[in-house]
Coordinates of C-alpha atoms in Angstrom, one line a residue:
M704 CA -17.8 29.6 112.9
A705 CA -15.5 31.9 111.0
A706 CA -14.0 29.0 109.2
A707 CA -17.4 27.7 108.4
A708 CA -18.5 31.1 107.2
V709 CA -15.5 31.3 104.9
T710 CA -16.0 27.8 103.7
G711 CA -19.7 28.5 103.0
Q712 CA -18.9 31.6 101.0
R713 CA -16.8 29.9 98.3
P714 CA -19.7 28.0 96.7
E715 CA -21.6 31.2 96.6
T716 CA -18.8 33.1 95.0
A717 CA -18.4 30.3 92.5
A718 CA -22.1 30.3 91.8
D719 CA -22.1 34.0 91.4
G720 CA -19.2 33.8 89.0
E721 CA -21.0 31.2 86.9
A722 CA -24.2 33.2 87.1
S723 CA -22.3 36.3 85.8
R724 CA -21.7 34.5 82.4
P725 CA -24.8 34.3 80.2
Q726 CA -25.6 30.8 79.1
W727 CA -27.5 29.9 76.0
V728 CA -30.4 27.4 76.1
P729 CA -32.7 26.4 73.4
P730 CA -35.7 28.7 73.0
E731 CA -38.1 25.8 73.5
H732 CA -36.5 25.4 77.0
C733 CA -37.0 29.1 77.7
Q734 CA -40.6 28.8 76.8
A735 CA -41.1 25.7 79.0
Q736 CA -39.6 27.5 82.0
A737 CA -41.8 30.5 81.6
A738 CA -44.9 28.3 81.3
A739 CA -43.9 26.4 84.5
G740 CA -43.5 29.6 86.4
L741 CA -39.7 29.2 86.8
G742 CA -37.4 32.2 86.8
G743 CA -40.1 34.6 87.9
G744 CA -39.1 34.5 91.6
E745 CA -37.0 36.8 93.6
D746 CA -34.1 34.3 93.7
A747 CA -34.0 33.9 89.9
P748 CA -30.8 35.4 88.4
V749 CA -31.4 38.2 85.9
R750 CA -29.5 37.2 82.7
P751 CA -30.2 36.5 79.0
L752 CA -31.0 32.8 78.7
C753 CA -31.4 32.8 74.9
K754 CA -29.6 34.3 71.9
P755 CA -31.5 36.6 69.6
R756 CA -34.4 34.9 67.9
G757 CA -33.2 35.8 64.4
I758 CA -30.4 33.2 64.6
C759 CA -32.0 30.3 66.3
S760 CA -35.4 30.6 64.7
R761 CA -37.0 27.8 62.6
A762 CA -37.5 30.2 59.7
Y763 CA -33.8 30.9 59.5
F764 CA -33.1 27.2 59.5
L765 CA -35.6 26.5 56.6
V766 CA -34.2 29.4 54.5
L767 CA -30.7 28.0 54.9
M768 CA -31.8 24.5 53.9
V769 CA -33.5 25.8 50.8
F770 CA -30.3 27.6 49.6
V771 CA -28.2 24.4 50.3
H772 CA -30.6 22.3 48.2
L773 CA -30.6 24.8 45.4
Y774 CA -26.8 24.8 45.3
L775 CA -26.6 21.0 45.2
G776 CA -29.3 20.9 42.5
N777 CA -27.4 23.3 40.3
V778 CA -24.2 21.3 40.7
L779 CA -26.0 18.1 39.8
A780 CA -27.6 19.7 36.8
L781 CA -24.2 21.0 35.5
L782 CA -22.7 17.5 35.8
L783 CA -25.6 16.0 33.9
F784 CA -25.3 18.6 31.2
V785 CA -21.6 18.0 30.7
H786 CA -22.2 14.2 30.6
Y787 CA -24.9 14.3 28.0
S788 CA -23.0 17.0 25.9
N789 CA -20.0 14.7 25.6
G790 CA -22.3 11.8 24.7
D791 CA -22.7 8.4 26.3
E792 CA -19.6 6.4 25.2
S793 CA -21.4 3.2 26.0
S794 CA -24.0 3.6 23.3
D795 CA -24.0 4.5 19.6
P796 CA -26.0 7.7 18.9
G797 CA -26.8 6.3 15.5
P798 CA -26.4 7.6 12.0
Q799 CA -29.3 10.0 12.3
L800 CA -27.7 11.9 15.2
R801 CA -24.3 11.8 13.6
A802 CA -25.8 13.3 10.4
Q803 CA -27.0 16.3 12.2
G804 CA -23.7 18.0 11.7
P805 CA -20.1 17.9 12.9
R806 CA -19.6 18.1 16.7
P807 CA -17.4 20.9 17.9
A808 CA -13.8 19.7 17.9
P809 CA -11.0 20.9 20.1
A810 CA -8.8 23.6 18.6
L811 CA -5.5 22.3 17.2
G812 CA -2.2 23.9 18.0
P813 CA 0.2 25.2 15.3
L814 CA 2.1 22.8 13.1
T815 CA 5.8 22.7 14.1
R816 CA 8.4 23.5 11.5
L817 CA 12.2 23.3 11.9
E818 CA 14.2 26.3 10.9
G819 CA 16.8 25.8 8.2
I820 CA 19.0 28.8 9.3
K821 CA 21.3 28.4 6.3
V822 CA 22.6 25.7 3.9
G823 CA 25.1 23.5 5.7
H824 CA 23.9 24.4 9.2
E825 CA 24.1 21.5 11.7
R826 CA 22.3 20.9 15.0
K827 CA 22.5 18.1 17.5
V828 CA 19.4 16.2 18.5
Q829 CA 18.7 13.4 20.9
L830 CA 16.3 11.0 19.1
V831 CA 17.3 7.8 20.9
S832 CA 18.7 7.2 24.3
D833 CA 22.0 5.6 23.4
R834 CA 23.3 8.0 20.7
E835 CA 23.1 11.5 19.3
H836 CA 22.1 12.5 15.7
F837 CA 23.0 15.6 13.7
I838 CA 20.6 17.4 11.4
R839 CA 22.1 19.2 8.5
T840 CA 20.3 21.7 6.3
L841 CA 20.6 20.8 2.6
S842 CA 18.4 23.6 1.1
L843 CA 16.1 26.3 2.1
K844 CA 13.8 26.0 -0.9
P845 CA 12.4 23.5 -0.1
L846 CA 13.2 23.3 3.5
L847 CA 15.3 20.1 3.3
F848 CA 17.4 18.3 5.9
E849 CA 19.6 15.2 6.1
I850 CA 20.2 13.0 9.2
P851 CA 23.1 10.5 8.8
G852 CA 22.6 7.3 10.8
F853 CA 18.9 7.8 11.5
L854 CA 18.5 4.0 11.1
T855 CA 21.0 1.4 12.1
D856 CA 22.2 -1.1 9.6
E857 CA 20.3 -3.8 11.5
E858 CA 17.1 -1.8 11.3
C859 CA 17.5 -1.3 7.5
R860 CA 18.0 -5.0 7.0
L861 CA 15.0 -5.8 9.1
I862 CA 12.7 -3.4 7.1
I863 CA 13.8 -5.0 3.8
H864 CA 13.2 -8.5 5.3
L865 CA 9.7 -7.5 6.5
A866 CA 8.9 -6.1 3.1
Q867 CA 10.0 -9.3 1.4
M868 CA 7.9 -11.3 3.8
K869 CA 4.9 -9.1 3.0
G870 CA 5.5 -9.2 -0.7
L871 CA 5.9 -6.3 -3.1
Q872 CA 3.8 -5.2 -6.0
R873 CA 4.5 -3.1 -9.1
S874 CA 4.2 0.5 -8.2
Q875 CA 2.6 1.5 -11.4
I876 CA 0.2 -0.3 -13.7
L877 CA -1.5 1.0 -16.9
P878 CA -5.1 2.2 -16.7
T879 CA -8.1 -0.1 -16.6
E880 CA -10.7 -0.2 -19.4
E881 CA -13.1 1.6 -17.0
Y882 CA -10.8 4.6 -16.7
E883 CA -10.4 4.7 -20.5
E884 CA -14.1 4.7 -20.9
A885 CA -14.4 7.5 -18.4
M886 CA -11.8 9.5 -20.3
S887 CA -13.6 9.0 -23.5
T888 CA -17.0 10.1 -22.1
M889 CA -15.9 13.2 -20.2
Q890 CA -17.8 16.2 -21.1
V891 CA -15.0 18.6 -22.0
S892 CA -14.9 20.2 -25.4
Q893 CA -11.8 20.2 -27.4
L894 CA -11.7 24.0 -27.3
D895 CA -11.7 23.9 -23.5
L896 CA -9.0 21.3 -23.5
F897 CA -6.9 23.3 -26.0
Q898 CA -7.2 26.4 -23.8
L899 CA -6.2 24.3 -20.8
L900 CA -3.0 23.2 -22.5
D901 CA -2.1 26.5 -24.2
Q902 CA -0.4 28.2 -21.3
N903 CA 1.0 31.2 -23.1
R904 CA -2.3 31.8 -24.9
D905 CA -0.7 32.2 -28.3
G906 CA -3.2 29.9 -30.0
R907 CA -0.5 27.3 -30.7
L908 CA 0.5 24.1 -28.7
Q909 CA 4.3 23.8 -28.5
L910 CA 5.7 20.4 -27.5
R911 CA 6.9 21.7 -24.1
E912 CA 3.4 23.0 -23.3
V913 CA 2.0 19.5 -23.9
L914 CA 4.8 17.9 -21.9
A915 CA 4.4 20.4 -19.0
Q916 CA 0.6 19.9 -18.7
T917 CA -0.2 16.3 -19.3
R918 CA 0.8 12.7 -18.9
L919 CA -2.3 11.7 -20.8
G920 CA -3.8 9.9 -17.8
N921 CA -2.1 6.5 -18.2
G922 CA 1.3 6.8 -16.5
W923 CA 3.2 6.9 -19.8
W924 CA 6.1 9.3 -19.5
M925 CA 6.0 11.5 -22.6
T926 CA 9.1 12.8 -24.4
P927 CA 9.3 15.1 -27.4
E928 CA 10.0 12.1 -29.6
S929 CA 7.0 10.1 -28.3
I930 CA 4.6 13.0 -28.8
Q931 CA 5.7 13.5 -32.4
E932 CA 5.4 9.8 -33.0
M933 CA 1.8 10.0 -31.6
Y934 CA 1.0 13.0 -33.8
A935 CA 2.2 11.1 -36.9
A936 CA 0.2 8.0 -36.0
I937 CA -3.1 9.8 -35.6
K938 CA -2.3 12.4 -38.3
A939 CA -2.7 15.3 -36.0
D940 CA 0.2 17.4 -37.3
P941 CA 0.0 17.5 -41.1
D942 CA 3.0 19.8 -41.5
G943 CA 5.2 17.8 -39.1
D944 CA 6.5 20.9 -37.2
G945 CA 5.5 19.5 -33.8
V946 CA 3.2 22.5 -33.2
L947 CA -0.6 22.2 -33.3
S948 CA -2.8 25.1 -34.2
L949 CA -6.3 25.4 -32.8
Q950 CA -7.7 24.2 -36.2
E951 CA -5.4 21.2 -36.2
F952 CA -6.3 20.3 -32.6
S953 CA -10.0 20.7 -33.4
N954 CA -9.7 18.3 -36.4
M955 CA -8.1 15.7 -34.2
D956 CA -10.4 12.8 -33.2
L957 CA -9.8 12.0 -29.5
R958 CA -11.0 8.5 -30.1
D959 CA -8.0 8.0 -32.3
F960 CA -5.8 9.3 -29.5
H961 CA -7.3 6.7 -27.0
K962 CA -7.0 4.0 -29.6
Y963 CA -3.3 4.7 -30.1
M964 CA -2.7 4.8 -26.4
R965 CA -4.4 1.5 -25.9
S966 CA -2.5 -0.2 -28.7
H967 CA 0.9 1.2 -27.5
K968 CA 2.7 -1.3 -25.3
A969 CA 4.7 0.8 -22.9
E970 CA 8.0 -0.6 -21.6
S971 CA 8.8 -0.2 -17.9
S972 CA 11.4 2.4 -18.8
E973 CA 8.6 4.5 -20.4
L974 CA 6.5 4.7 -17.3
V975 CA 6.5 7.5 -14.8
R976 CA 7.7 5.1 -12.1
N977 CA 9.5 1.9 -12.5
S978 CA 9.7 0.2 -9.1
H979 CA 7.9 -2.3 -6.7
H980 CA 6.6 -1.4 -3.2
T981 CA 4.7 -2.6 -0.2
W982 CA 3.3 -1.1 3.0
L983 CA 4.3 -1.9 6.6
Y984 CA 2.0 -1.1 9.5
Q985 CA 3.5 1.0 12.3
G986 CA 0.6 1.3 14.7
E987 CA -0.1 -0.5 18.0
G988 CA 0.7 -4.2 17.7
A989 CA 3.3 -3.7 15.0
H990 CA 6.9 -5.0 15.2
H991 CA 8.8 -3.2 17.9
V992 CA 11.2 -1.8 15.4
M993 CA 8.4 -0.3 13.4
R994 CA 7.0 1.3 16.5
A995 CA 10.5 2.6 17.5
I996 CA 10.9 4.3 14.1
R997 CA 7.5 6.0 14.3
Q998 CA 8.4 7.3 17.8
R999 CA 11.7 8.5 16.5
V1000 CA 9.9 10.4 13.7
L1001 CA 7.6 11.8 16.3
R1002 CA 10.5 13.3 18.3
L1003 CA 12.2 14.5 15.0
T1004 CA 9.1 16.3 13.7
R1005 CA 7.9 17.6 17.0
L1006 CA 4.3 17.2 15.7
S1007 CA 1.4 16.0 17.9
P1008 CA 1.2 12.2 18.4
E1009 CA -2.3 12.2 16.8
I1010 CA -1.0 13.6 13.5
V1011 CA 1.9 11.2 13.3
E1012 CA 0.0 8.1 14.4
L1013 CA -2.9 8.7 12.0
S1014 CA -0.5 9.1 9.0
E1015 CA 0.1 6.5 6.3
P1016 CA 2.0 3.3 7.0
L1017 CA 5.6 3.0 6.0
Q1018 CA 6.0 2.5 2.3
V1019 CA 9.0 0.3 1.3
V1020 CA 10.2 0.6 -2.3
R1021 CA 12.6 -1.5 -4.3
Y1022 CA 14.2 -0.1 -7.5
G1023 CA 16.0 -2.7 -9.6
E1024 CA 18.6 -1.9 -12.2
G1025 CA 16.9 0.5 -14.6
G1026 CA 14.5 1.6 -12.0
H1027 CA 13.6 5.3 -11.7
Y1028 CA 10.9 7.8 -10.6
H1029 CA 10.5 10.9 -12.6
A1030 CA 10.3 14.2 -10.7
H1031 CA 7.0 14.9 -8.9
V1032 CA 5.6 16.5 -5.8
D1033 CA 4.4 14.4 -2.8
S1034 CA 1.2 16.4 -2.3
G1035 CA -1.2 18.6 -4.3
P1036 CA -2.3 22.2 -4.2
V1037 CA -5.0 23.3 -1.7
Y1038 CA -8.2 24.5 -3.3
P1039 CA -11.3 25.6 -1.3
E1040 CA -13.5 23.8 -3.7
T1041 CA -11.9 20.4 -3.1
I1042 CA -12.3 18.2 -0.1
C1043 CA -10.7 14.9 0.7
S1044 CA -12.8 11.7 0.7
H1045 CA -12.0 10.7 4.3
T1046 CA -12.5 14.1 6.0
K1047 CA -15.6 14.7 4.0
L1048 CA -17.2 11.8 5.8
V1049 CA -16.5 13.2 9.3
A1050 CA -17.0 16.8 8.5
N1051 CA -20.3 16.3 6.7
E1052 CA -19.4 19.0 4.1
S1053 CA -20.6 19.4 0.6
V1054 CA -18.3 20.8 -2.0
P1055 CA -18.1 20.7 -5.8
F1056 CA -15.2 18.3 -6.0
E1057 CA -14.1 15.3 -3.9
T1058 CA -10.8 13.6 -4.2
S1059 CA -8.7 11.0 -2.4
C1060 CA -5.6 13.0 -3.6
R1061 CA -3.0 10.3 -3.2
Q1062 CA -5.1 7.7 -5.1
V1063 CA -4.9 9.2 -8.6
S1064 CA -3.0 8.4 -11.8
P1065 CA 0.6 9.6 -11.8
N1066 CA 0.0 12.8 -13.8
W1067 CA 2.2 15.3 -12.3
G1068 CA 1.1 18.8 -13.4
L1069 CA -2.2 17.8 -14.9
P1070 CA -5.4 18.5 -13.0
S1071 CA -7.3 15.3 -12.5
I1072 CA -10.3 14.9 -14.8
P1073 CA -13.7 15.3 -13.3
R1074 CA -16.2 12.4 -13.3
P1075 CA -18.3 12.2 -16.4
G1076 CA -21.0 14.8 -16.3
T1077 CA -19.1 17.1 -14.0
P1078 CA -18.2 20.5 -15.6
M1079 CA -14.5 21.4 -15.6
T1080 CA -14.6 24.6 -13.7
H1081 CA -11.6 24.2 -11.3
A1082 CA -8.6 22.0 -11.3
Q1083 CA -8.5 19.3 -8.8
P1084 CA -5.3 18.5 -6.9
C1085 CA -3.6 15.3 -7.6
T1086 CA -0.3 13.6 -6.6
V1087 CA 1.6 10.7 -7.9
D1088 CA 2.7 8.5 -5.0
V1089 CA -0.1 5.9 -5.3
P1090 CA -0.5 5.3 -9.0
L1091 CA -3.7 4.4 -10.7
G1092 CA -4.7 0.8 -10.3
T1093 CA -3.0 0.2 -6.9
V1094 CA -5.1 -0.5 -3.8
S1095 CA -4.6 1.5 -0.7
P1096 CA -4.6 -0.5 2.6
W1097 CA -6.9 2.0 4.2
E1098 CA -10.4 0.3 4.2
H1099 CA -12.2 1.6 7.2
P1100 CA -15.2 -0.4 8.5
Q1101 CA -17.2 2.6 9.8
L1102 CA -16.1 5.3 7.4
G1103 CA -16.1 3.1 4.3
S1104 CA -13.5 3.0 1.6
V1105 CA -11.3 6.0 2.2
A1106 CA -7.8 7.1 1.4
P1107 CA -5.4 7.9 4.2
L1108 CA -4.9 11.5 5.2
P1109 CA -4.1 12.7 1.7
Y1110 CA -2.1 15.9 2.0
S1111 CA 1.5 15.2 2.9
Y1112 CA 2.7 18.0 5.1
M1113 CA 6.2 16.6 5.1
T1114 CA 8.1 13.6 3.8
V1115 CA 10.7 11.5 5.6
L1116 CA 12.7 9.3 3.3
Y1117 CA 15.1 6.6 4.5
Y1118 CA 17.9 4.9 2.5
L1119 CA 18.0 1.2 3.4
N1120 CA 21.1 0.3 1.4
N1121 CA 24.1 1.6 -0.4
V1122 CA 23.5 1.7 -4.1
T1123 CA 26.3 0.6 -6.4
G1124 CA 25.4 3.0 -9.3
G1125 CA 22.9 5.9 -9.6
G1126 CA 19.8 6.1 -7.6
E1127 CA 20.3 9.6 -6.2
T1128 CA 17.3 11.7 -5.1
V1129 CA 17.3 14.8 -7.2
F1130 CA 15.7 18.1 -6.4
P1131 CA 15.8 19.8 -9.9
V1132 CA 15.0 23.4 -8.8
A1133 CA 16.2 23.4 -5.1
D1134 CA 17.2 26.9 -4.0
N1135 CA 16.4 28.4 -7.4
R1136 CA 15.9 32.2 -7.2
T1137 CA 12.5 31.9 -8.9
Y1138 CA 10.3 29.1 -10.0
D1139 CA 8.6 28.8 -13.4
E1140 CA 7.0 25.6 -14.5
M1141 CA 7.6 26.2 -18.2
S1142 CA 11.3 26.8 -17.5
L1143 CA 11.6 23.1 -16.5
I1144 CA 11.6 22.2 -20.2
Q1145 CA 14.1 24.2 -22.3
D1146 CA 15.8 23.2 -25.5
D1147 CA 14.5 19.6 -25.4
V1148 CA 15.9 19.2 -21.8
D1149 CA 13.2 18.2 -19.4
L1150 CA 14.6 18.6 -15.9
R1151 CA 11.9 16.3 -14.5
D1152 CA 13.2 13.4 -16.6
T1153 CA 15.3 11.4 -14.2
R1154 CA 16.4 8.9 -16.7
R1155 CA 18.0 11.4 -19.1
H1156 CA 18.8 14.6 -17.2
C1157 CA 19.3 13.8 -13.5
D1158 CA 22.7 15.3 -13.7
K1159 CA 21.3 18.7 -14.5
G1160 CA 19.3 19.0 -11.3
N1161 CA 20.4 21.6 -8.7
L1162 CA 20.7 19.2 -5.8
R1163 CA 21.3 15.4 -5.7
V1164 CA 21.4 13.3 -2.5
K1165 CA 23.4 10.1 -2.7
P1166 CA 21.8 7.1 -1.0
R1167 CA 23.7 6.0 2.0
Q1168 CA 22.4 3.2 4.2
G1169 CA 20.7 4.5 7.4
T1170 CA 20.6 8.1 6.3
A1171 CA 17.2 9.9 6.3
V1172 CA 16.2 13.1 4.5
F1173 CA 13.1 15.0 5.2
W1174 CA 11.4 18.1 3.8
Y1175 CA 8.2 20.1 4.0
N1176 CA 5.9 19.9 1.0
Y1177 CA 3.9 23.1 2.0
L1178 CA 4.7 26.6 2.9
P1179 CA 3.3 28.0 6.2
D1180 CA 0.1 30.0 6.0
G1181 CA 1.1 32.5 8.6
Q1182 CA -1.3 31.1 11.1
G1183 CA 0.5 27.9 12.0
W1184 CA -1.1 25.6 9.5
V1185 CA -0.8 24.5 5.9
G1186 CA -0.3 27.1 3.2
D1187 CA 0.5 26.8 -0.5
V1188 CA 2.3 23.8 -1.9
D1189 CA 6.1 24.4 -2.1
D1190 CA 6.9 24.1 -5.8
Y1191 CA 10.6 23.7 -5.0
S1192 CA 9.8 20.4 -3.3
L1193 CA 9.8 18.8 -6.8
H1194 CA 12.0 15.7 -6.6
G1195 CA 12.6 12.3 -8.2
G1196 CA 14.5 9.1 -8.1
C1197 CA 17.5 9.0 -10.5
L1198 CA 18.0 6.0 -12.8
V1199 CA 19.6 3.0 -11.0
T1200 CA 22.5 2.1 -13.3
R1201 CA 24.0 -0.7 -11.2
G1202 CA 22.6 -2.9 -8.4
T1203 CA 19.4 -2.4 -6.4
K1204 CA 18.1 0.5 -4.4
W1205 CA 15.9 0.1 -1.3
I1206 CA 14.2 3.1 0.3
A1207 CA 11.3 3.7 2.7
N1208 CA 8.9 6.7 3.0
N1209 CA 6.9 8.1 5.9
W1210 CA 4.4 10.7 4.7
I1211 CA 3.1 12.9 7.6
N1212 CA -0.4 13.7 6.5
V1213 CA -2.3 16.8 7.5
D1214 CA -5.6 18.1 6.1
P1215 CA -5.3 21.6 4.8
S1216 CA -8.5 22.4 6.7
R1217 CA -7.7 22.8 10.4
A1218 CA -11.3 22.1 11.4
R1219 CA -11.5 18.9 9.3
Q1220 CA -8.2 17.7 10.8
A1221 CA -9.6 18.2 14.3
L1222 CA -12.8 16.4 13.5
F1223 CA -10.9 13.5 11.9
Q1224 CA -8.7 13.1 15.0
Q1225 CA -11.7 13.3 17.2
E1226 CA -13.6 10.6 15.3
M1227 CA -10.5 8.3 15.2
A1228 CA -10.1 8.7 18.9
R1229 CA -13.8 7.8 19.5
L1230 CA -13.4 4.7 17.3
A1231 CA -10.3 3.6 19.2
R1232 CA -12.1 4.1 22.6
E1233 CA -15.1 2.0 21.5
G1234 CA -12.8 -0.7 20.2
G1235 CA -11.3 -1.3 23.7
A1236 CA -8.3 -3.7 23.8
D1237 CA -9.0 -4.9 20.2
S1238 CA -9.1 -1.4 18.8
Q1239 CA -7.0 -2.2 15.7
P1240 CA -9.3 -2.9 12.8
E1241 CA -8.6 -5.2 9.9
W1242 CA -8.1 -2.3 7.6
A1243 CA -5.2 -1.0 9.6
L1244 CA -3.4 -4.0 11.1
D1245 CA -1.0 -5.8 8.9
R1246 CA -1.6 -9.4 10.2
A1247 CA 0.9 -10.8 7.7
Y1248 CA 3.8 -10.1 10.0
R1249 CA 2.3 -8.7 13.2
D1250 CA 3.3 -11.8 15.2
A1251 CA 6.5 -12.4 13.3
R1252 CA 9.6 -12.6 15.4
V1253 CA 12.7 -11.7 13.3
E1254 CA 16.0 -11.7 14.9
L1255 CA 18.2 -8.7 14.1

């Protein structure tokens, strides 16, 4: 009995223990029990069968679901907004939408610029995996460096071979009849032209003022002797002193001037530039050596890949015996009134003057002449690297006929062979204490004349196979972008007295407007994405040697 009593108490104790812990049941079950009369008896345990109604009620559940749906709806709306803001890449928005204005472009970082430290300073750099290079500072004004062995001898020979396969054309030709007609019909009075040439405002045109300001628009390199010969032919200088007064200049008929220039048969030695050149593509699909050189330049300059990849192709130049290139700058001054042809198309801007900058006549120092009917209110920038009459390879299918990025932030020049005689690269005013354009011509000595006075320049670089020199054509603006043109970057190719000279140029192009540069890069990236695997258009890809396999 006792055992049975003990045994019978354990379930009760266990039951009591379980009953002492409140158990939660759904409120519906609680209501069902109450309706059935359960739990109202004396034997029913007194305990809370349900949690508070505020947590398990239907109203709370509905409010929670509403907030969840609102959150998911907001997330979905944000994703859709981002998608349509970036545009649907699978469809073309059409010219009407593109004409609404430039899309916001991502901000560009500052342009990198190596420090010169001091003339003669050397630093070691790793541009390729199997060897080291040394960069030596040649001058601080302009910021100019030399890198011996930048190219191997095999790479130099390959570049020459590819250029010969492509075919070279004369670097400078005389102007066409259309250009002469435009010059003759330009609406500029002779008084305005006289004031433009008369730099010291003394009412008299000295020979050096004419030499410093004009190349007469046709690529003929003028000397004091040739100007006096022209004066005599058109009877512009009755007293023969080589100086024109305002009255003498006003009496001169410009049509006689154009007639004389047209009848004059200029020799190659009388041109601004006497050489032949071609362009070699370096983008995707190019010869692996071309790609390797571009990647090497990218590591050397430390600029963004977009800037380097969107710059001009490699220009290869051959100077025969007697070849030269008179002193010039590789880029033009920055004017707020002037916009470049290619970036105007993507920036949708309207300005008084539009220029392609590197596609003008080789008139170093002379503002390019406005189109007929355009008032001459501001000078337009011009450079000399692509002379009048040559055709640039940059013909864009969507953007139309445009020049490559025109402003050359920096120049990288490669010597492809050793020259037997002459052919140095001269920087006439490198590291001068001051710069004065008129001081370039003193006592019949024109420091820009690389045929006569190359030996009088401040700095000459002798061509050595594989060596590269590079310099910055612009000063910094203090905000990490392009400032004023560096006048000290004036340079030229000295007369080749013996043998042949081969060089190549990489111009790193940057628009002086940071916003236009960003828009240009953005548009080029979009075109590349839309092109897919065949993104290289006809205007860029040099199919003449793309598939060529040349053994080194």
